[in-house]
C-alpha cells in the first residue's frame, strides 16, 4: 500500500491575491498612483514567493551567534548572521521598504501617500522576512528622528542617506536601545547616563536589556544627560555608531572594527523572532552623538521614532494575519476531511471567514495609521497629527492582540502539521507573540490612550470620524449605521466620564477595555469608508466586523457563506 503524502499548495502571489490591498491602493493612491506602484509591488511579491521564502527559511534555521573573541583573544563582540538574513537585508534595501517615503521621486509621485505605498511594501515583505521587518521598522524610526530640524545637519548628512539607501552595499539599519532591566514600560527608571566630551560628542554609560538588530551599524539609545534630573521627560536620544563606517566616528578604527565602549553581553534565547539578534548590551563611555539638544527634554523627540515603530508593528501584525489566512485557505483546498475538501466544510469555512474579517480590520487600522503618518510628515497636517496621536497606540494594541489570536487559529487550521517545526507554520504563532509586547504592551498603550484622551482631547478627531462614518454607513446598511452610532454615543459618554476623574482606580482598571472599544469602533469606521468608496469586500467586512466586535454576535453563518468574497 502506498504511503499518503499530503500535497502542499504552492505559495500564492501576495499582491495579486490580495483584493483588499489592491482596492485600498486604488483608493488612496488613485488609479495613476496605483499604476505607478504596481511594478514595485509585483517585483517584491515575486521575490517574496521565491527567493525570500528560501532566505526566510535559512535565517530561521541558522540563528545569529555572538563571537566574543577573535582567535588571538581580542574582544570583538561580533554577531554572525546567516546568508538568509543577509539576503533579507539586501532585499529590504533594494525594494525600498524603509526608503520609499523619503525618496524625492516617491514624494513627487504620491505626496503624503508615499507612506501608503510603503505600507503596501511592508504588508508584502514582512511575513516572509524572518522578522527583518524589525530592523526595517527601527531604521525607519531612526530616519524619521534624524529628519527632525532639531537634529544637527552634520549628523543627519552622515547617517540619514545610509538609512534610506536602496543600494544593499550602502544601506544600514538601526537598533533602538531603550529598555533597561528595571524598566521597559517604565522609562522613568532608566539609569543610562550621558556625559558631554570635550569634542562635542557624548559618552554613554549604562546597561540596555533588550537590543534587537544588535548587528545594525548604529543604534538610537535613550540616556539621561548628566544633571538633567529624574523622570522620563528629560531622557534624550543619542546615536551610537556600532562600527567604524567611514565617518563620523573619529576613533582611527579600521572600517568594520567595533566602536569602543559597547559590550554585547549575550544574545537572548527568545520564544520567536529567532533570526533576529536581540542582545543585552553594556555601555561604558560609549561614543555617541546627540539627536537634538540634550538640554531640551528629549522624550518628545524620541516619540517620533516610537510612533513610526508602532505603526510598523501594526503593519507587521496585519501582514502576518493576511499571509496566515492565505496559507490556511490554500491548505484547506488541498486537505481532505470527511469525504471532501476541507474548504467545503461549512464549519471550517466559517472559521476562515471569521479570520478574514479580523485580517481586513487589522489591515484597515494599519493602513490608516500609515496614511495619517504621511500627512503629518508631508504638509505637517495638524488634523492628521491630532488623530495619529491616538491612532498609533490604538492600531498597535488592537492589531497585536488580533495577530496572536489569529496565529493560534492558523496553526490549528493545519492540524498536527501546524505544530511541526519544519512546516514553517509554528513560527506564525511564536513570532506573533512579540507584537503585543514590544513598543508598549496592551496595558501600557491603553494607559497612553487614556492620557491622550484626558490630557490632549484626542477623542475629538476619533469621534468626528465615527460620526462621519455613521452617515456613510446609512445607505450601505441601516443596522450597521445604528450599531456604529450607538457605539460612538457610548464612547462619547465614557470619554466624558473618564476625563472627569482620570486617576481613579475604576478608570485605570477600565483603560484596556476602553482602548479596545475605541479601536473596534474606529476599525468599523475605516471599513465603512472603504466600502462607501465602492469596495464590496470592505462592505461585507464592515458589517461582520461590527457584529463581531461591537455587538459581540456570532458571525459564523455569514462568514461561511461569503468566504470567497472575504478572502
Ligand atoms: C523580541 C523582543 C525584542 C525587543 N527589542 C527591543 C529593542 O530592540 N529595544 C528596546 O528598547 N526594547 C526591546 N524590547 C523590550 C520591550 O520593548 C519591553 O519588553 C516592553 O516594552 C515591556 O517592558 P518590560 O519588559 O520592562 O515589561 P514590564 O514593563 O515590566 O511589564 C510587565 C507587565 O506589566 C504590565 N505593566 C507595565 N506597566 C504597567 C502599568 N503602568 N500599568 C499596568 N500594567 C503595566 C505590562 O503590560 C506587562 O504585562 C524587546 C522585547 C522583545 C520581547
XYZ file of C-alpha atoms and ligand atoms in Angstrom:
620
model
C 0.000 0.000 0.000
C 1.467 3.364 -0.945
C 2.025 5.912 1.776
C -0.136 9.039 1.613
C 1.845 12.247 1.247
C -0.102 15.450 1.692
C 0.212 17.720 -1.334
C 1.380 21.195 -0.328
C -0.152 24.177 -2.074
C 2.237 26.458 -3.991
C 2.798 29.927 -2.475
C 0.170 32.432 -3.523
C 1.136 35.774 -5.058
C 0.638 38.067 -2.055
C -0.090 41.129 -4.193
C -2.243 39.672 -6.969
C -4.116 37.532 -4.434
C -4.995 40.352 -2.034
C -8.057 42.170 -3.320
C -8.369 44.431 -0.286
C -4.765 45.613 -0.608
C -5.251 46.417 -4.283
C -8.518 48.294 -3.832
C -7.047 50.187 -0.831
C -4.199 51.357 -3.056
C -6.590 52.254 -5.849
C -8.493 54.486 -3.445
C -5.579 56.055 -1.556
C -3.122 56.452 -4.427
C -5.674 56.960 -7.201
C -5.590 54.847 -10.389
C -2.470 56.605 -11.717
C -0.700 56.411 -8.359
C -1.542 52.745 -8.012
C -0.351 52.097 -11.544
C 2.932 53.803 -10.631
C 3.349 51.452 -7.652
C 2.443 48.236 -9.452
C 5.913 47.472 -10.796
C 7.498 47.728 -7.349
C 4.761 45.689 -5.706
C 4.809 42.946 -8.340
C 8.626 42.707 -8.126
C 8.536 42.398 -4.364
C 5.675 39.884 -4.478
C 7.675 37.722 -6.892
C 10.708 37.853 -4.586
C 8.568 37.046 -1.565
C 7.062 33.974 -3.196
C 10.503 32.774 -4.333
C 13.968 33.726 -3.054
C 12.804 35.486 0.089
C 10.845 32.432 1.229
C 14.076 30.459 0.934
C 16.074 33.201 2.671
C 13.480 33.314 5.406
C 13.770 29.547 5.986
C 17.569 29.761 6.004
C 17.599 32.628 8.505
C 15.195 30.755 10.785
C 17.270 27.585 10.575
C 20.558 29.407 11.276
C 20.012 31.841 14.134
C 22.614 34.511 14.843
C 25.612 33.757 17.032
C 27.735 36.010 19.191
C 31.505 35.775 18.714
C 33.064 37.411 21.742
C 36.779 36.992 20.965
C 38.913 36.662 17.856
C 41.348 33.727 17.634
C 44.063 35.788 19.367
C 41.965 36.770 22.323
C 40.953 40.262 21.274
C 37.407 41.124 22.347
C 35.343 41.606 19.172
C 31.678 41.082 20.196
C 30.775 40.271 16.604
C 27.321 38.986 15.712
C 27.379 36.494 12.867
C 24.189 36.125 10.882
C 23.068 33.709 8.198
C 23.120 34.103 4.440
C 19.320 34.200 4.590
C 19.396 37.164 6.988
C 21.832 38.966 4.675
C 19.552 38.250 1.720
C 16.654 39.770 3.642
C 18.781 42.825 4.423
C 19.666 43.284 0.770
C 16.067 42.815 -0.333
C 14.806 45.366 2.185
C 17.187 47.936 0.704
C 16.569 47.018 -2.933
C 12.789 47.122 -2.541
C 12.983 50.421 -0.602
C 10.858 49.173 2.277
C 12.479 51.782 4.530
C 13.478 54.313 1.909
C 10.319 54.811 -0.093
C 8.664 57.646 1.861
C 11.955 59.582 1.936
C 12.757 59.329 -1.761
C 12.133 62.592 -3.634
C 10.666 60.795 -6.674
C 8.272 58.831 -4.440
C 7.133 62.004 -2.707
C 6.774 63.589 -6.147
C 4.600 60.730 -7.357
C 2.483 60.068 -4.274
C 2.988 63.067 -1.979
C 1.831 62.237 1.548
C 0.556 58.893 0.269
C 4.144 57.664 -0.192
C 3.595 56.199 3.291
C 0.558 54.304 1.928
C 2.731 52.833 -0.817
C 5.364 51.939 1.780
C 2.725 50.205 3.898
C 1.844 48.056 0.883
C 5.517 47.070 0.548
C 5.704 46.197 4.237
C 2.460 44.205 4.002
C 4.096 42.058 1.322
C 7.620 41.989 2.741
C 7.074 41.417 6.476
C 5.627 37.909 6.827
C 8.428 36.188 4.866
C 11.225 38.398 6.191
C 12.385 36.246 9.129
C 11.451 39.385 11.122
C 13.939 41.566 9.287
C 10.810 43.739 9.427
C 12.049 44.668 12.934
C 15.339 46.310 11.843
C 13.342 47.836 8.994
C 10.948 49.429 11.494
C 13.756 50.761 13.663
C 15.714 52.072 10.666
C 12.598 53.934 9.555
C 12.089 55.295 13.070
C 15.709 56.436 13.203
C 15.368 58.046 9.760
C 12.267 59.940 10.898
C 14.103 61.122 14.011
C 17.160 62.185 12.012
C 14.857 64.129 9.690
C 13.731 66.437 12.522
C 15.003 70.012 12.156
C 16.363 69.911 15.737
C 18.969 67.345 14.678
C 22.408 68.650 13.745
C 22.852 68.850 9.967
C 26.229 67.128 10.007
C 24.853 64.148 11.913
C 21.862 63.951 9.585
C 24.022 64.103 6.472
C 26.355 61.414 7.788
C 23.693 58.868 8.686
C 20.322 59.510 7.027
C 21.433 58.754 3.452
C 22.597 55.299 4.567
C 19.426 54.502 6.435
C 17.379 55.308 3.355
C 19.731 53.935 0.732
C 18.346 51.459 -1.804
C 21.838 50.154 -2.548
C 22.403 46.990 -0.472
C 26.141 47.776 -0.367
C 25.481 51.113 1.331
C 22.232 50.656 3.256
C 22.331 50.239 7.020
C 19.696 49.635 9.657
C 19.450 50.841 13.229
C 18.867 49.396 16.656
C 16.842 51.138 19.326
C 18.155 50.909 22.862
C 15.511 51.968 25.324
C 14.608 49.064 27.576
C 16.670 48.531 30.717
C 16.185 45.579 33.011
C 14.495 47.701 35.671
C 12.103 49.243 33.171
C 10.918 48.791 29.620
C 7.494 50.300 30.071
C 8.650 52.470 32.938
C 11.272 54.549 31.149
C 11.412 56.914 34.109
C 13.626 54.343 35.834
C 16.247 54.453 33.055
C 19.700 54.822 34.527
C 21.970 55.126 31.476
C 23.856 58.393 31.854
C 25.126 60.666 29.080
C 28.135 62.945 29.651
C 29.462 65.529 27.219
C 33.007 65.038 25.898
C 35.360 67.887 25.016
C 34.922 67.405 21.243
C 31.141 67.991 21.321
C 30.312 64.303 21.217
C 28.949 62.448 24.278
C 29.799 59.306 26.226
C 27.094 56.921 27.431
C 27.368 54.565 30.380
C 24.678 52.087 31.388
C 23.042 48.756 30.651
C 20.498 48.086 27.911
C 18.454 44.949 28.368
C 16.716 44.321 25.028
C 18.555 45.484 21.908
C 17.165 43.981 18.723
C 19.002 44.272 15.419
C 22.138 44.135 17.530
C 24.066 43.623 14.281
C 22.972 47.034 12.949
C 25.567 49.709 12.150
C 24.030 52.195 14.571
C 21.527 52.467 17.375
C 19.397 55.170 18.873
C 19.901 54.984 22.636
C 17.948 56.803 25.319
C 20.121 58.247 28.059
C 19.756 60.694 30.903
C 22.012 63.705 30.330
C 24.071 64.154 33.478
C 22.432 66.614 35.845
C 19.121 66.697 33.976
C 17.100 65.219 36.824
C 14.688 62.365 37.295
C 11.727 61.075 35.324
C 11.284 60.135 31.691
C 10.731 63.537 30.022
C 14.384 64.526 30.230
C 15.686 61.348 28.597
C 17.410 62.236 25.345
C 18.002 60.220 22.174
C 21.623 59.659 21.135
C 23.051 57.999 18.048
C 25.584 55.296 18.910
C 27.719 54.161 15.963
C 28.478 50.438 16.282
C 31.229 50.111 13.734
C 33.768 52.407 12.169
C 31.958 53.113 8.928
C 33.947 55.935 7.187
C 32.816 58.988 9.197
C 31.816 60.465 11.624
C 33.343 58.089 14.142
C 36.745 59.616 14.736
C 38.438 56.780 16.561
C 41.013 55.916 13.952
C 39.446 52.466 13.757
C 39.712 50.220 10.732
C 36.439 50.017 8.769
C 34.174 47.426 10.342
C 36.002 47.454 13.686
C 33.687 47.672 16.710
C 33.293 51.035 18.383
C 34.826 51.112 21.864
C 32.695 51.112 24.976
C 29.975 48.800 23.664
C 29.923 45.265 25.106
C 27.490 42.639 23.873
C 26.908 40.524 26.998
C 24.796 37.853 25.333
C 22.088 37.184 22.783
C 18.595 36.483 24.100
C 17.173 32.989 23.663
C 13.670 34.003 22.576
C 10.303 32.306 22.050
C 10.224 33.571 18.464
C 11.885 36.126 16.168
C 14.783 33.663 16.257
C 16.657 35.006 13.239
C 16.693 38.467 14.793
C 19.684 39.097 17.062
C 18.418 40.626 20.301
C 21.187 41.372 22.775
C 21.912 42.631 26.241
C 24.393 45.443 25.783
C 26.626 47.255 28.215
C 27.783 50.802 27.554
C 30.909 52.129 29.190
C 31.818 55.606 27.998
C 30.468 54.633 24.586
C 30.867 57.304 21.904
C 27.526 58.910 20.993
C 26.182 61.965 19.248
C 23.045 63.730 20.465
C 19.947 63.818 18.280
C 18.745 67.297 19.139
C 19.862 69.399 22.086
C 20.234 67.141 25.158
C 19.458 70.133 27.370
C 15.935 70.180 25.933
C 13.788 67.327 27.362
C 14.158 64.660 24.715
C 11.409 62.098 25.189
C 9.162 64.045 22.838
C 11.857 63.797 20.126
C 12.259 60.094 20.779
C 8.495 59.641 20.350
C 8.948 60.464 16.649
C 10.798 57.176 16.386
C 8.380 55.312 18.639
C 5.333 56.348 16.613
C 6.991 55.024 13.461
C 7.906 51.691 15.038
C 4.418 51.356 16.495
C 2.746 51.749 13.121
C 5.261 49.297 11.639
C 4.229 46.885 14.376
C 0.615 47.246 13.249
C 1.679 46.626 9.645
C 3.588 43.505 10.696
C 0.557 42.236 12.599
C -1.842 42.852 9.718
C 0.594 41.489 7.122
C 1.153 38.319 9.143
C -2.588 37.835 9.574
C -3.187 38.158 5.863
C -0.370 35.728 4.986
C -1.522 33.202 7.600
C -5.003 33.392 6.137
C -3.681 32.820 2.622
C -1.712 29.771 3.822
C -4.679 28.341 5.713
C -7.082 28.927 2.836
C -4.751 27.294 0.317
C -4.195 24.334 2.642
C -7.941 23.876 3.115
C -8.281 23.481 -0.656
C -5.853 20.543 -0.775
C -6.581 18.842 2.553
C -9.428 16.352 2.543
C -11.659 15.541 5.521
C -14.963 13.697 5.838
C -15.012 12.821 2.147
C -14.381 16.272 0.719
C -12.024 19.243 0.599
C -11.606 20.941 3.963
C -12.502 24.180 2.239
C -16.004 22.834 1.541
C -16.707 22.241 5.237
C -19.181 24.903 6.402
C -17.566 24.887 9.826
C -14.017 25.347 8.531
C -15.202 27.982 6.072
C -16.808 29.860 8.959
C -13.524 29.679 10.894
C -11.555 31.051 7.942
C -14.188 33.662 7.136
C -14.109 34.967 10.691
C -10.318 35.203 10.481
C -10.671 37.057 7.193
C -12.898 39.653 8.860
C -10.235 40.188 11.529
C -7.494 40.392 8.891
C -9.466 43.020 6.957
C -9.959 45.084 10.114
C -6.285 44.885 11.061
C -5.256 45.888 7.556
C -7.543 48.938 7.611
C -6.199 50.027 11.006
C -2.559 49.710 9.968
C -3.251 51.314 6.597
C -4.993 54.269 8.220
C -2.084 54.815 10.612
C 0.358 54.964 7.673
C -1.898 57.333 5.755
C -2.007 59.684 8.760
C 1.762 59.452 9.259
C 2.305 60.511 5.663
C 0.031 63.519 6.092
C 1.941 64.550 9.216
C 5.320 64.256 7.512
C 4.367 65.816 4.191
C 2.479 69.023 4.815
C 2.511 68.914 8.631
C -1.272 68.404 8.625
C -2.410 69.306 12.193
C -5.639 67.285 11.960
C -3.689 64.204 10.941
C -1.218 64.809 13.787
C -4.042 65.043 16.337
C -5.600 61.829 15.067
C -2.293 59.958 14.772
C -1.619 60.711 18.429
C -4.356 58.257 19.379
C -4.461 56.048 16.276
C -0.828 54.917 16.603
C -1.288 53.287 20.041
C -4.788 52.036 19.146
C -3.635 50.433 15.898
C -0.652 48.865 17.608
C -2.552 47.443 20.552
C -5.586 46.136 18.670
C -3.657 44.527 15.802
C -1.102 42.997 18.186
C -3.824 41.126 20.037
C -5.619 40.086 16.852
C -2.354 38.813 15.383
C -1.827 36.437 18.294
C -5.377 35.051 18.362
C -5.366 34.672 14.566
C -1.955 32.994 14.511
C -3.197 30.419 17.001
C -6.113 29.626 14.655
C -3.821 29.420 11.621
C -1.650 26.886 13.408
C -4.731 24.907 14.406
C -6.106 25.038 10.866
C -3.146 22.895 9.752
C -3.917 20.288 12.397
C -0.860 18.405 13.657
C 1.256 19.683 10.772
C 0.782 23.175 12.150
C 2.686 22.151 15.259
C 5.647 20.664 13.407
C 8.639 22.963 13.054
C 9.784 22.273 9.518
C 6.370 23.021 8.012
C 7.201 26.634 8.887
C 3.757 27.076 10.442
C 4.583 27.154 14.199
C 6.644 30.289 13.865
C 3.499 32.208 12.835
C 2.375 31.914 16.430
C 5.791 32.393 18.048
C 6.560 35.473 16.006
C 3.109 36.962 16.548
C 3.521 36.951 20.331
C 6.121 39.701 20.290
C 3.697 42.082 18.606
C 1.650 42.914 21.729
C 4.793 43.163 23.868
C 7.450 45.337 22.353
C 6.995 49.110 21.860
C 4.315 49.082 24.514
C 2.266 46.214 25.912
C -1.515 46.329 25.636
C -1.845 47.767 29.134
C 0.880 50.349 28.647
C -0.630 51.510 25.362
C -4.092 51.611 26.927
C -2.764 53.991 29.562
C -1.188 56.048 26.787
C -4.572 56.205 25.068
C -6.151 57.288 28.354
C -3.563 60.072 28.692
C -4.220 61.177 25.129
C -7.979 61.284 25.777
C -7.839 63.079 29.091
C -4.907 65.454 28.563
C -4.851 66.075 24.830
C -8.527 65.843 23.824
C -7.581 63.048 21.431
C -11.124 61.683 21.475
C -12.387 64.599 19.358
C -10.883 63.586 15.989
C -11.858 59.978 16.590
C -15.465 60.773 17.452
C -15.663 63.044 14.405
C -14.506 60.176 12.186
C -17.086 57.855 13.745
C -19.882 60.391 13.213
C -18.959 60.849 9.536
C -18.835 57.072 9.086
C -22.347 56.688 10.505
C -23.624 58.859 7.621
C -21.596 56.873 5.101
C -22.895 53.590 6.520
C -26.589 54.521 6.319
C -27.002 53.748 2.574
C -24.941 50.556 2.941
C -26.810 49.120 5.897
C -29.090 50.906 8.372
C -28.283 48.254 11.001
C -24.564 48.900 10.565
C -25.117 52.662 10.820
C -27.189 52.240 14.001
C -24.597 49.918 15.529
C -21.798 52.387 14.880
C -23.888 55.345 16.077
C -24.681 53.566 19.315
C -21.015 52.579 19.872
C -19.944 56.181 19.209
C -22.515 57.566 21.663
C -21.385 55.154 24.387
C -17.747 56.024 23.756
C -18.533 59.725 23.929
C -20.166 59.182 27.341
C -17.260 57.085 28.594
C -14.684 59.639 27.453
C -16.587 62.382 29.277
C -16.698 60.369 32.474
C -13.042 59.238 32.398
C -11.917 62.790 31.723
C -13.710 63.907 34.898
C -11.626 61.566 37.067
C -8.713 60.184 35.035
C -6.719 58.882 38.002
C -9.443 56.851 39.688
C -8.810 53.108 40.080
C -12.037 52.385 38.202
C -10.916 54.427 35.202
C -7.413 52.930 35.234
C -8.761 49.387 35.559
C -11.018 50.006 32.564
C -8.346 51.543 30.327
C -7.742 48.420 28.264
C -11.464 47.855 27.716
C -11.927 51.453 26.630
C -8.941 51.369 24.253
C -10.179 48.189 22.602
C -13.709 49.574 22.224
C -12.241 52.685 20.607
C -10.121 50.581 18.259
C -13.052 48.353 17.276
C -15.286 51.344 16.546
C -12.523 53.082 14.589
C -11.958 49.923 12.544
C -15.653 49.760 11.705
C -15.491 53.361 10.532
C -12.423 52.696 8.373
C -14.033 49.669 6.716
C -17.216 51.707 6.151
C -15.187 54.476 4.491
C -13.594 51.960 2.161
C -16.958 50.358 1.472
C -18.507 53.740 0.710
C -15.750 54.321 -1.848
C -17.079 51.198 -3.593
C -15.321 48.139 -2.183
C -17.703 45.208 -1.827
C -15.342 43.156 0.345
C -14.974 46.054 2.782
C -18.766 46.475 2.911
C -19.175 42.860 3.972
C -16.200 43.027 6.343
C -17.604 46.208 7.937
C -20.960 44.559 8.607
C -19.413 41.403 10.021
C -16.726 43.276 11.994
C -19.391 45.460 13.617
C -21.467 42.426 14.517
C -18.445 40.553 15.876
C -16.654 43.308 17.759
C -19.303 45.945 18.513
C -22.381 43.737 19.054
C -20.493 40.573 20.116
C -22.596 38.381 17.838
C -21.736 35.078 16.215
C -20.951 35.628 12.515
C -20.241 32.004 11.528
C -23.131 31.613 9.111
C -22.274 34.717 7.088
C -18.565 34.039 7.277
C -19.161 30.568 5.805
C -21.461 31.772 3.012
C -19.267 34.681 1.988
C -15.774 33.246 2.452
C -14.888 33.706 -1.221
C -15.646 37.408 -1.074
C -13.827 37.822 2.233
C -10.520 36.329 1.092
C 11.597 40.076 20.992
C 11.748 41.388 21.697
C 12.531 42.372 21.147
C 12.709 43.579 21.807
N 13.520 44.509 21.257
C 13.729 45.674 21.895
C 14.603 46.669 21.360
O 15.168 46.499 20.292
N 14.792 47.805 22.058
C 14.167 48.036 23.242
O 14.368 49.094 23.809
N 13.332 47.136 23.790
C 13.098 45.959 23.135
N 12.262 45.020 23.682
C 11.735 45.246 25.009
C 10.269 45.607 25.039
O 10.027 46.839 24.414
C 9.851 45.574 26.501
O 9.988 44.249 26.942
C 8.437 46.057 26.687
O 8.351 47.433 26.456
C 7.901 45.737 28.093
O 8.760 46.228 29.060
P 9.284 45.282 30.241
O 9.915 44.089 29.610
O 10.101 46.096 31.158
O 7.996 44.761 30.948
P 7.243 45.464 32.156
O 7.106 46.894 31.873
O 7.856 45.055 33.437
O 5.818 44.785 32.014
C 5.381 43.641 32.772
C 3.864 43.651 32.776
O 3.436 44.797 33.447
C 2.466 45.481 32.695
N 2.606 46.896 33.007
C 3.718 47.648 32.918
N 3.463 48.906 33.301
C 2.164 48.945 33.665
C 1.313 49.940 34.182
N 1.735 51.186 34.399
N 0.020 49.620 34.449
C -0.429 48.369 34.216
N 0.325 47.391 33.732
C 1.610 47.659 33.466
C 2.769 45.157 31.269
O 1.603 45.276 30.460
C 3.251 43.728 31.382
O 2.165 42.854 31.286
C 12.057 43.812 23.021
C 11.236 42.827 23.576
C 11.082 41.632 22.925
C 10.207 40.575 23.560
